[in-house]
Amino acid sequence: MASLGPAAAGEQAPGAEAEPGPAGPPPPPSPSSLGPLLPLQREPLYNWQATKASLKERFAFLFNSELLSDVRFVLGKGRGAATAGGPQRIPAHRFVLAAGSAVFDAMFNGGMATTSAEIELPDVEPAAFLALLRFLYSDEVQIGPETVMTTLYTAKKYAVPALEAHCVEFLTKHLRADNAFMLLTQARLFDEPQLASLCLDTIDKSTMDAISAEGFTDIDIDTLCAVLERDTLSIRESRLFGAVVRWAEAECQRQQLPVTFGNKQKVLGKALSLIRFPLMTIEEFAAGPAQSGILSDREVVNLFLHFTVNPKPRVEYIDRPRCCLRGKECCINRFQQVESRWGYSGTSDRIRFTVNRRISIVGFGLYGSIHGPTDYQVNIQIIEYEKKQTLGQNDTGFSCDGTANTFRVMFKEPIEIQPNVCYTACATLKEREDQK
């Protein structure tokens, strides 16, 4: 047993005589008589390992603890990462971090490994970094609406895909029409195609609610174009145009430009060509785009001609209808085959029909000339028979190739058909041609 000094307390050194003196406890040994000083262990930490039943519990105990730590991270010093009270120092353990992240492994053990005891992370939020460490130490996920995006950024930065997946799952569960554009921007920024696709689906289903939210005017031009290119938006084109003008005004302010017609046209750039003006009614076009100042006089005239004359002049804008339907598109044929033809007399061809469940009609399949390729101008309508009410129509055109096939002619918007109600499908071709 190691002694405390030349003579243990209460013992007499060999060969020495005891000096007389008063009875009582011996004096404490002098500092010079003590061995090396050992660090004091606080009572709660003594034998802490025995209180943890699993490896997960032991490592979770070390999370954000100075105990056995061999590195510190300094956060809150960078731009945009400032915290109340100044920089925050977070202790960690190199082994745990290297075992959970290839980035940390390279940082501590790679060819250019750091030996510094403190590492500054100016671009990482403390709350997000703690969420990352908590996951690496214990597999626990603690994210919320205020921290999920910064945690996703941190998980990507340090290559922890499992935490990335938890962040994306959290965002997916909280995806709504009013935050779809904000999340779409972040999904494109962080290269999360699955989340971006879900955001676009939400925008398709609830387009009006999505573009009315504050986040719509904050998106970048590329995100705006990605949305305008879609064929599946459920909104009238005139309302979509109004939202795009609102975005252009906000973008002018972001770029510190006067909100003028010319500057709105400038910031819209290629997005303007993605608005489908031909899908509007002439009244919608006259009340909105024609007076907006964003289109040139020549473009306004050409579009008015497109609305009013036949044959319609070509315009620079897409006239393909946006179809907001979900599910499978079905083609219903009245006849299995056609063995004869009829001459076109200038009157409308009509079919009266009913259905036994609610459907939406997106267009007709029309027969064309048997004498070779021909271009047609055509008016198509759906009429509710009893009320004599036109539910939808489109003045458009199509080209046939002289075969017995039918050719797709689409409505501007899907027309909802109710069960057990009588409707009339009507098609009127504008030219006299022999028809199949």
Short mmCIF file of C-alpha atoms in Angstrom, two decimals:
data_model
loop_
_atom_site.label_atom_id
_atom_site.label_comp_id
_atom_site.label_asym_id
_atom_site.label_seq_id
_atom_site.Cartn_x
_atom_site.Cartn_y
_atom_site.Cartn_z
CA MET A 1 0.00 0.00 0.00
CA ALA A 2 1.39 3.40 -0.94
CA SER A 3 2.09 5.66 2.02
CA LEU A 4 1.13 9.34 2.18
CA GLY A 5 4.65 10.41 3.22
CA PRO A 6 7.76 9.41 5.13
CA ALA A 7 5.48 8.27 7.96
CA ALA A 8 1.86 7.47 7.73
CA ALA A 9 -0.47 9.39 9.96
CA GLY A 10 -0.64 7.90 13.42
CA GLU A 11 2.48 5.74 12.86
CA GLN A 12 5.96 6.19 14.21
CA ALA A 13 8.83 5.94 11.80
CA PRO A 14 11.19 3.06 12.54
CA GLY A 15 13.96 4.08 14.95
CA ALA A 16 12.26 7.29 15.91
CA GLU A 17 11.05 8.12 19.35
CA ALA A 18 7.70 9.69 19.96
CA GLU A 19 7.82 13.18 21.30
CA PRO A 20 5.51 14.01 24.18
CA GLY A 21 2.62 16.24 23.30
CA PRO A 22 -1.10 16.72 23.72
CA ALA A 23 -3.40 14.02 22.49
CA GLY A 24 -5.48 14.77 19.32
CA PRO A 25 -5.61 14.17 15.58
CA PRO A 26 -2.33 14.39 13.76
CA PRO A 27 -1.69 17.47 11.57
CA PRO A 28 -2.46 17.14 7.83
CA PRO A 29 0.48 16.26 5.63
CA SER A 30 2.25 19.13 3.89
CA PRO A 31 1.75 19.57 0.11
CA SER A 32 5.31 18.52 -0.54
CA SER A 33 4.57 15.19 1.05
CA LEU A 34 1.68 14.34 -1.36
CA GLY A 35 1.99 12.39 -4.61
CA PRO A 36 0.80 13.74 -8.02
CA LEU A 37 -2.57 15.52 -7.84
CA LEU A 38 -5.39 13.67 -9.64
CA PRO A 39 -8.42 15.45 -11.17
CA LEU A 40 -11.38 15.48 -8.85
CA GLN A 41 -14.38 13.41 -10.01
CA ARG A 42 -17.78 14.90 -9.34
CA GLU A 43 -20.08 12.53 -7.56
CA PRO A 44 -22.76 12.28 -10.36
CA LEU A 45 -20.10 11.25 -12.92
CA TYR A 46 -18.46 8.60 -10.80
CA ASN A 47 -19.11 5.16 -12.26
CA TRP A 48 -21.63 6.64 -14.72
CA GLN A 49 -21.00 3.74 -17.08
CA ALA A 50 -22.69 1.33 -14.69
CA THR A 51 -25.94 3.27 -14.95
CA LYS A 52 -26.17 2.85 -18.74
CA ALA A 53 -27.57 -0.42 -19.99
CA SER A 54 -26.67 -0.08 -23.68
CA LEU A 55 -24.08 1.39 -26.00
CA LYS A 56 -26.67 3.88 -27.23
CA GLU A 57 -27.28 5.13 -23.69
CA ARG A 58 -23.55 5.48 -23.01
CA PHE A 59 -22.91 7.49 -26.15
CA ALA A 60 -26.04 9.58 -25.60
CA PHE A 61 -24.63 10.45 -22.15
CA LEU A 62 -21.52 11.84 -23.85
CA PHE A 63 -23.52 14.04 -26.24
CA ASN A 64 -22.69 17.74 -25.78
CA SER A 65 -20.55 16.86 -22.77
CA GLU A 66 -16.99 17.83 -21.85
CA LEU A 67 -16.50 14.36 -20.41
CA LEU A 68 -13.78 12.60 -22.46
CA SER A 69 -14.19 15.19 -25.25
CA ASP A 70 -11.17 15.90 -27.44
CA VAL A 71 -12.45 18.63 -29.79
CA ARG A 72 -14.64 21.70 -29.63
CA PHE A 73 -16.63 23.39 -32.38
CA VAL A 74 -17.11 27.14 -32.32
CA LEU A 75 -20.39 28.26 -33.89
CA GLY A 76 -22.31 31.49 -34.16
CA LYS A 77 -19.45 33.64 -35.49
CA GLY A 78 -20.40 33.66 -39.18
CA ARG A 79 -22.76 35.93 -41.07
CA GLY A 80 -26.33 34.84 -40.54
CA ALA A 81 -25.37 32.47 -37.73
CA ALA A 82 -25.09 34.97 -34.91
CA THR A 83 -26.48 33.86 -31.57
CA ALA A 84 -27.43 35.79 -28.48
CA GLY A 85 -24.49 35.86 -26.09
CA GLY A 86 -21.78 35.44 -28.72
CA PRO A 87 -20.13 32.33 -30.16
CA GLN A 88 -21.14 28.95 -28.80
CA ARG A 89 -18.60 26.21 -28.06
CA ILE A 90 -19.83 22.65 -28.44
CA PRO A 91 -17.69 19.76 -27.15
CA ALA A 92 -17.48 16.52 -29.12
CA HIS A 93 -15.53 13.32 -29.55
CA ARG A 94 -13.56 12.73 -32.72
CA PHE A 95 -14.11 8.98 -32.74
CA VAL A 96 -17.91 9.26 -32.57
CA LEU A 97 -18.04 11.89 -35.31
CA ALA A 98 -15.66 10.01 -37.60
CA ALA A 99 -17.69 6.83 -37.17
CA GLY A 100 -20.87 8.60 -38.29
CA SER A 101 -19.68 10.90 -41.07
CA ALA A 102 -17.16 10.52 -43.89
CA VAL A 103 -16.63 14.29 -43.81
CA PHE A 104 -15.64 14.24 -40.13
CA ASP A 105 -13.50 11.15 -40.77
CA ALA A 106 -11.55 13.04 -43.43
CA MET A 107 -11.37 16.10 -41.17
CA PHE A 108 -9.77 14.16 -38.32
CA ASN A 109 -8.00 11.26 -40.01
CA GLY A 110 -7.42 12.21 -43.65
CA GLY A 111 -4.28 13.36 -45.36
CA MET A 112 -4.86 16.96 -44.30
CA ALA A 113 -6.35 16.17 -40.90
CA THR A 114 -6.66 19.01 -38.44
CA THR A 115 -4.96 18.81 -35.06
CA SER A 116 -6.62 21.91 -33.66
CA ALA A 117 -8.57 21.49 -30.44
CA GLU A 118 -11.10 24.10 -31.62
CA ILE A 119 -12.71 24.16 -35.06
CA GLU A 120 -14.75 27.13 -36.27
CA LEU A 121 -17.89 26.49 -38.31
CA PRO A 122 -19.07 29.95 -39.37
CA ASP A 123 -21.78 28.76 -41.77
CA VAL A 124 -23.60 26.34 -39.46
CA GLU A 125 -26.39 27.19 -37.03
CA PRO A 126 -25.76 25.94 -33.46
CA ALA A 127 -29.23 24.38 -33.18
CA ALA A 128 -28.77 22.49 -36.44
CA PHE A 129 -25.29 21.30 -35.47
CA LEU A 130 -26.58 20.04 -32.13
CA ALA A 131 -29.35 18.18 -33.97
CA LEU A 132 -26.68 16.55 -36.15
CA LEU A 133 -24.54 15.56 -33.15
CA ARG A 134 -27.54 14.23 -31.25
CA PHE A 135 -28.31 11.97 -34.20
CA LEU A 136 -24.70 10.76 -34.50
CA TYR A 137 -24.47 10.00 -30.77
CA SER A 138 -27.89 8.51 -30.14
CA ASP A 139 -29.89 8.08 -33.39
CA GLU A 140 -32.42 10.50 -31.90
CA VAL A 141 -34.06 13.02 -34.23
CA GLN A 142 -35.02 16.43 -32.86
CA ILE A 143 -36.17 18.77 -35.62
CA GLY A 144 -38.95 21.32 -35.81
CA PRO A 145 -40.40 23.85 -38.26
CA GLU A 146 -37.80 26.47 -37.29
CA THR A 147 -34.75 24.21 -37.60
CA VAL A 148 -35.58 21.63 -40.26
CA MET A 149 -34.08 23.52 -43.22
CA THR A 150 -30.83 24.37 -41.43
CA THR A 151 -30.63 20.80 -40.16
CA LEU A 152 -31.10 19.50 -43.70
CA TYR A 153 -28.29 21.78 -44.88
CA THR A 154 -26.01 20.56 -42.07
CA ALA A 155 -26.82 16.89 -42.72
CA LYS A 156 -25.94 17.35 -46.38
CA LYS A 157 -22.76 19.27 -45.55
CA TYR A 158 -21.47 16.45 -43.34
CA ALA A 159 -22.83 13.59 -45.49
CA VAL A 160 -25.32 12.04 -43.07
CA PRO A 161 -28.02 10.76 -45.46
CA ALA A 162 -30.11 9.10 -42.75
CA LEU A 163 -30.69 12.47 -41.08
CA GLU A 164 -31.37 14.02 -44.50
CA ALA A 165 -34.14 11.47 -44.99
CA HIS A 166 -35.69 12.35 -41.63
CA CYS A 167 -35.68 16.05 -42.58
CA VAL A 168 -37.32 15.36 -45.94
CA GLU A 169 -39.93 13.15 -44.25
CA PHE A 170 -40.69 15.95 -41.77
CA LEU A 171 -41.11 18.46 -44.61
CA THR A 172 -43.31 16.06 -46.54
CA LYS A 173 -45.65 15.60 -43.57
CA HIS A 174 -45.97 19.36 -43.15
CA LEU A 175 -46.33 20.17 -46.86
CA ARG A 176 -49.38 22.35 -47.59
CA ALA A 177 -50.52 24.57 -50.42
CA ASP A 178 -49.54 27.71 -48.50
CA ASN A 179 -45.90 26.60 -48.04
CA ALA A 180 -45.46 24.55 -51.22
CA PHE A 181 -43.55 27.25 -53.10
CA MET A 182 -41.20 27.94 -50.19
CA LEU A 183 -40.42 24.24 -49.83
CA LEU A 184 -40.07 23.84 -53.60
CA THR A 185 -37.38 26.53 -53.64
CA GLN A 186 -35.52 24.79 -50.82
CA ALA A 187 -35.91 21.37 -52.43
CA ARG A 188 -34.36 22.65 -55.65
CA LEU A 189 -31.58 24.38 -53.70
CA PHE A 190 -30.70 21.23 -51.74
CA ASP A 191 -31.18 18.90 -54.73
CA GLU A 192 -34.05 16.91 -53.22
CA PRO A 193 -35.99 15.72 -56.30
CA GLN A 194 -38.49 13.63 -54.33
CA LEU A 195 -39.51 16.58 -52.17
CA ALA A 196 -39.61 18.87 -55.22
CA SER A 197 -41.95 16.45 -56.99
CA LEU A 198 -44.30 16.36 -54.00
CA CYS A 199 -44.32 20.17 -53.87
CA LEU A 200 -45.21 20.35 -57.56
CA ASP A 201 -48.02 17.82 -57.08
CA THR A 202 -49.43 19.97 -54.27
CA ILE A 203 -49.20 23.07 -56.47
CA ASP A 204 -50.99 21.21 -59.27
CA LYS A 205 -53.87 20.19 -56.99
CA SER A 206 -54.26 23.56 -55.20
CA THR A 207 -52.78 26.05 -57.63
CA MET A 208 -54.92 29.01 -56.58
CA ASP A 209 -54.16 28.55 -52.87
CA ALA A 210 -50.45 28.07 -53.61
CA ILE A 211 -50.01 31.20 -55.74
CA SER A 212 -52.01 33.25 -53.23
CA ALA A 213 -49.54 32.44 -50.43
CA GLU A 214 -46.77 34.88 -49.53
CA GLY A 215 -44.05 32.44 -50.51
CA PHE A 216 -45.01 32.57 -54.20
CA THR A 217 -43.55 36.02 -54.79
CA ASP A 218 -40.27 34.96 -53.12
CA ILE A 219 -39.38 32.19 -55.60
CA ASP A 220 -36.57 32.61 -58.13
CA ILE A 221 -37.07 32.89 -61.88
CA ASP A 222 -36.04 29.28 -62.56
CA THR A 223 -38.63 27.94 -60.12
CA LEU A 224 -41.27 30.19 -61.67
CA CYS A 225 -40.47 28.85 -65.14
CA ALA A 226 -40.52 25.25 -63.91
CA VAL A 227 -44.08 25.81 -62.65
CA LEU A 228 -45.32 27.68 -65.73
CA GLU A 229 -44.09 24.86 -67.97
CA ARG A 230 -46.45 22.37 -66.34
CA ASP A 231 -49.54 21.08 -68.13
CA THR A 232 -51.23 20.09 -64.86
CA LEU A 233 -51.95 23.38 -63.08
CA SER A 234 -55.55 23.68 -61.90
CA ILE A 235 -56.21 27.36 -62.51
CA ARG A 236 -57.56 29.63 -65.21
CA GLU A 237 -54.80 31.19 -67.25
CA SER A 238 -56.05 34.72 -66.55
CA ARG A 239 -55.58 34.21 -62.80
CA LEU A 240 -52.19 32.65 -63.36
CA PHE A 241 -51.20 35.73 -65.37
CA GLY A 242 -52.27 37.99 -62.50
CA ALA A 243 -50.05 36.02 -60.10
CA VAL A 244 -47.10 36.25 -62.49
CA VAL A 245 -47.51 40.03 -62.68
CA ARG A 246 -47.50 40.13 -58.86
CA TRP A 247 -44.25 38.12 -58.85
CA ALA A 248 -42.71 40.52 -61.39
CA GLU A 249 -43.51 43.51 -59.18
CA ALA A 250 -41.84 41.82 -56.20
CA GLU A 251 -38.81 40.92 -58.31
CA CYS A 252 -38.42 44.54 -59.43
CA GLN A 253 -38.29 45.57 -55.78
CA ARG A 254 -35.71 42.87 -55.00
CA GLN A 255 -33.54 44.13 -57.84
CA GLN A 256 -34.17 47.75 -56.75
CA LEU A 257 -35.77 48.61 -60.08
CA PRO A 258 -38.71 50.98 -60.58
CA VAL A 259 -41.92 48.99 -60.99
CA THR A 260 -42.60 49.91 -64.62
CA PHE A 261 -44.08 47.95 -67.53
CA GLY A 262 -40.66 47.65 -69.14
CA ASN A 263 -38.93 46.44 -65.98
CA LYS A 264 -41.66 43.89 -65.29
CA GLN A 265 -41.19 42.55 -68.80
CA LYS A 266 -37.42 42.53 -68.25
CA VAL A 267 -37.46 40.54 -65.00
CA LEU A 268 -39.97 38.04 -66.39
CA GLY A 269 -37.77 37.25 -69.38
CA LYS A 270 -38.49 33.74 -70.68
CA ALA A 271 -41.29 33.23 -68.14
CA LEU A 272 -43.56 35.52 -70.18
CA SER A 273 -43.44 33.14 -73.15
CA LEU A 274 -44.70 30.29 -70.91
CA ILE A 275 -48.04 31.98 -70.18
CA ARG A 276 -50.69 30.39 -72.38
CA PHE A 277 -52.63 33.46 -73.52
CA PRO A 278 -54.59 31.48 -76.18
CA LEU A 279 -56.29 29.55 -73.34
CA MET A 280 -58.00 32.73 -72.12
CA THR A 281 -61.36 33.95 -73.33
CA ILE A 282 -61.28 37.15 -75.35
CA GLU A 283 -62.92 38.93 -72.40
CA GLU A 284 -60.25 37.72 -69.97
CA PHE A 285 -57.49 38.75 -72.35
CA ALA A 286 -59.00 42.19 -72.96
CA ALA A 287 -59.48 42.89 -69.24
CA GLY A 288 -56.02 41.72 -68.17
CA PRO A 289 -53.00 41.08 -70.41
CA ALA A 290 -54.08 43.48 -73.16
CA GLN A 291 -54.02 46.36 -70.66
CA SER A 292 -51.05 45.23 -68.57
CA GLY A 293 -48.39 46.99 -70.65
CA ILE A 294 -46.22 43.86 -70.47
CA LEU A 295 -47.09 42.71 -74.00
CA SER A 296 -46.05 44.71 -77.04
CA ASP A 297 -48.71 46.28 -79.27
CA ARG A 298 -47.93 43.75 -82.00
CA GLU A 299 -48.39 40.84 -79.59
CA VAL A 300 -51.72 42.23 -78.38
CA VAL A 301 -53.01 42.63 -81.95
CA ASN A 302 -51.89 39.14 -82.96
CA LEU A 303 -53.60 37.59 -79.96
CA PHE A 304 -56.83 39.50 -80.62
CA LEU A 305 -56.75 38.20 -84.19
CA HIS A 306 -56.20 34.70 -82.83
CA PHE A 307 -59.34 35.05 -80.72
CA THR A 308 -61.59 36.54 -83.42
CA VAL A 309 -60.75 35.36 -86.95
CA ASN A 310 -60.62 32.07 -88.84
CA PRO A 311 -58.34 30.61 -89.88
CA LYS A 312 -56.49 31.62 -86.74
CA PRO A 313 -53.04 33.17 -87.26
CA ARG A 314 -50.13 31.49 -85.53
CA VAL A 315 -49.02 33.06 -82.27
CA GLU A 316 -45.80 32.69 -80.30
CA TYR A 317 -47.53 31.38 -77.20
CA ILE A 318 -48.43 27.80 -76.25
CA ASP A 319 -52.08 26.87 -76.82
CA ARG A 320 -51.90 23.39 -75.28
CA PRO A 321 -54.54 23.08 -72.54
CA ARG A 322 -53.48 22.59 -68.96
CA CYS A 323 -55.09 19.43 -67.63
CA CYS A 324 -55.43 19.24 -63.86
CA LEU A 325 -56.79 15.71 -63.74
CA ARG A 326 -55.40 12.82 -61.75
CA GLY A 327 -55.70 9.21 -62.75
CA LYS A 328 -55.80 7.41 -66.08
CA GLU A 329 -56.94 9.05 -69.31
CA CYS A 330 -59.39 6.82 -71.19
CA CYS A 331 -60.44 7.00 -74.84
CA ILE A 332 -64.07 5.93 -75.44
CA ASN A 333 -64.95 4.78 -78.98
CA ARG A 334 -68.59 4.72 -80.08
CA PHE A 335 -67.87 2.17 -82.81
CA GLN A 336 -65.39 -0.68 -83.02
CA GLN A 337 -64.71 0.17 -86.68
CA VAL A 338 -65.91 2.54 -89.40
CA GLU A 339 -66.66 1.03 -92.82
CA SER A 340 -68.38 3.96 -94.52
CA ARG A 341 -68.10 7.72 -94.77
CA TRP A 342 -70.40 10.68 -94.84
CA GLY A 343 -70.16 13.99 -96.56
CA TYR A 344 -69.70 17.11 -94.51
CA SER A 345 -72.53 19.59 -95.07
CA GLY A 346 -71.49 22.44 -92.76
CA THR A 347 -73.83 21.46 -89.93
CA SER A 348 -72.73 20.31 -86.49
CA ASP A 349 -72.15 16.66 -85.71
CA ARG A 350 -73.74 15.80 -82.36
CA ILE A 351 -73.87 12.84 -79.98
CA ARG A 352 -76.15 12.72 -76.95
CA PHE A 353 -74.82 10.73 -74.01
CA THR A 354 -75.03 10.00 -70.29
CA VAL A 355 -72.62 8.44 -67.79
CA ASN A 356 -73.15 6.41 -64.62
CA ARG A 357 -70.41 8.10 -62.57
CA ARG A 358 -68.69 11.47 -62.42
CA ILE A 359 -66.01 11.96 -65.07
CA SER A 360 -64.19 14.81 -66.79
CA ILE A 361 -63.97 15.20 -70.56
CA VAL A 362 -60.75 16.70 -71.85
CA GLY A 363 -61.47 16.59 -75.58
CA PHE A 364 -62.83 14.75 -78.61
CA GLY A 365 -61.36 12.45 -81.21
CA LEU A 366 -62.43 13.73 -84.65
CA TYR A 367 -62.21 12.09 -88.05
CA GLY A 368 -60.60 13.92 -90.94
CA SER A 369 -60.49 13.86 -94.71
CA ILE A 370 -59.89 10.65 -96.67
CA HIS A 371 -58.17 12.58 -99.46
CA GLY A 372 -54.85 13.21 -97.75
CA PRO A 373 -53.41 15.66 -95.21
CA THR A 374 -55.80 18.52 -94.43
CA ASP A 375 -55.93 21.36 -91.91
CA TYR A 376 -59.20 22.16 -90.15
CA GLN A 377 -60.69 24.89 -88.02
CA VAL A 378 -63.22 23.43 -85.60
CA ASN A 379 -65.54 24.40 -82.78
CA ILE A 380 -66.18 21.79 -80.08
CA GLN A 381 -68.76 22.05 -77.30
CA ILE A 382 -70.29 20.15 -74.39
CA ILE A 383 -73.93 21.16 -73.77
CA GLU A 384 -76.19 20.14 -70.90
CA TYR A 385 -79.20 18.92 -72.84
CA GLU A 386 -82.13 19.84 -70.58
CA LYS A 387 -80.86 23.31 -69.66
CA LYS A 388 -79.44 24.03 -73.13
CA GLN A 389 -76.39 25.35 -71.28
CA THR A 390 -72.95 25.27 -72.88
CA LEU A 391 -70.53 23.95 -70.24
CA GLY A 392 -67.39 24.39 -72.29
CA GLN A 393 -66.20 25.05 -75.81
CA ASN A 394 -63.07 25.69 -77.80
CA ASP A 395 -62.41 27.23 -81.21
CA THR A 396 -59.25 25.57 -82.36
CA GLY A 397 -57.76 23.58 -85.21
CA PHE A 398 -56.26 20.23 -86.06
CA SER A 399 -54.48 18.51 -88.90
CA CYS A 400 -55.34 15.08 -90.25
CA ASP A 401 -53.10 12.81 -92.31
CA GLY A 402 -55.70 11.15 -94.54
CA THR A 403 -55.95 7.97 -92.47
CA ALA A 404 -58.97 6.49 -90.71
CA ASN A 405 -57.56 7.47 -87.32
CA THR A 406 -59.19 9.99 -85.01
CA PHE A 407 -57.31 13.17 -84.11
CA ARG A 408 -57.24 14.75 -80.67
CA VAL A 409 -59.01 18.09 -80.28
CA MET A 410 -58.88 19.36 -76.69
CA PHE A 411 -60.90 21.72 -74.53
CA LYS A 412 -59.11 24.56 -72.78
CA GLU A 413 -60.05 23.04 -69.42
CA PRO A 414 -61.52 19.66 -68.43
CA ILE A 415 -65.32 19.66 -68.29
CA GLU A 416 -66.95 17.86 -65.38
CA ILE A 417 -69.76 15.47 -66.31
CA GLN A 418 -72.26 14.36 -63.65
CA PRO A 419 -73.88 10.90 -63.57
CA ASN A 420 -77.41 10.37 -64.95
CA VAL A 421 -77.53 13.77 -66.67
CA CYS A 422 -78.02 14.06 -70.43
CA TYR A 423 -75.33 15.93 -72.37
CA THR A 424 -74.64 16.71 -76.03
CA ALA A 425 -71.17 16.52 -77.56
CA CYS A 426 -70.98 18.86 -80.56
CA ALA A 427 -68.29 19.40 -83.22
CA THR A 428 -68.51 21.87 -86.11
CA LEU A 429 -65.81 21.93 -88.76
CA LYS A 430 -65.32 25.24 -90.51
CA GLU A 431 -64.40 23.90 -93.94
CA ARG A 432 -66.23 21.62 -96.36
CA GLU A 433 -64.36 18.36 -96.64
CA ASP A 434 -65.34 14.71 -97.09
CA GLN A 435 -65.28 13.16 -93.63
CA LYS A 436 -64.77 9.64 -92.47
#
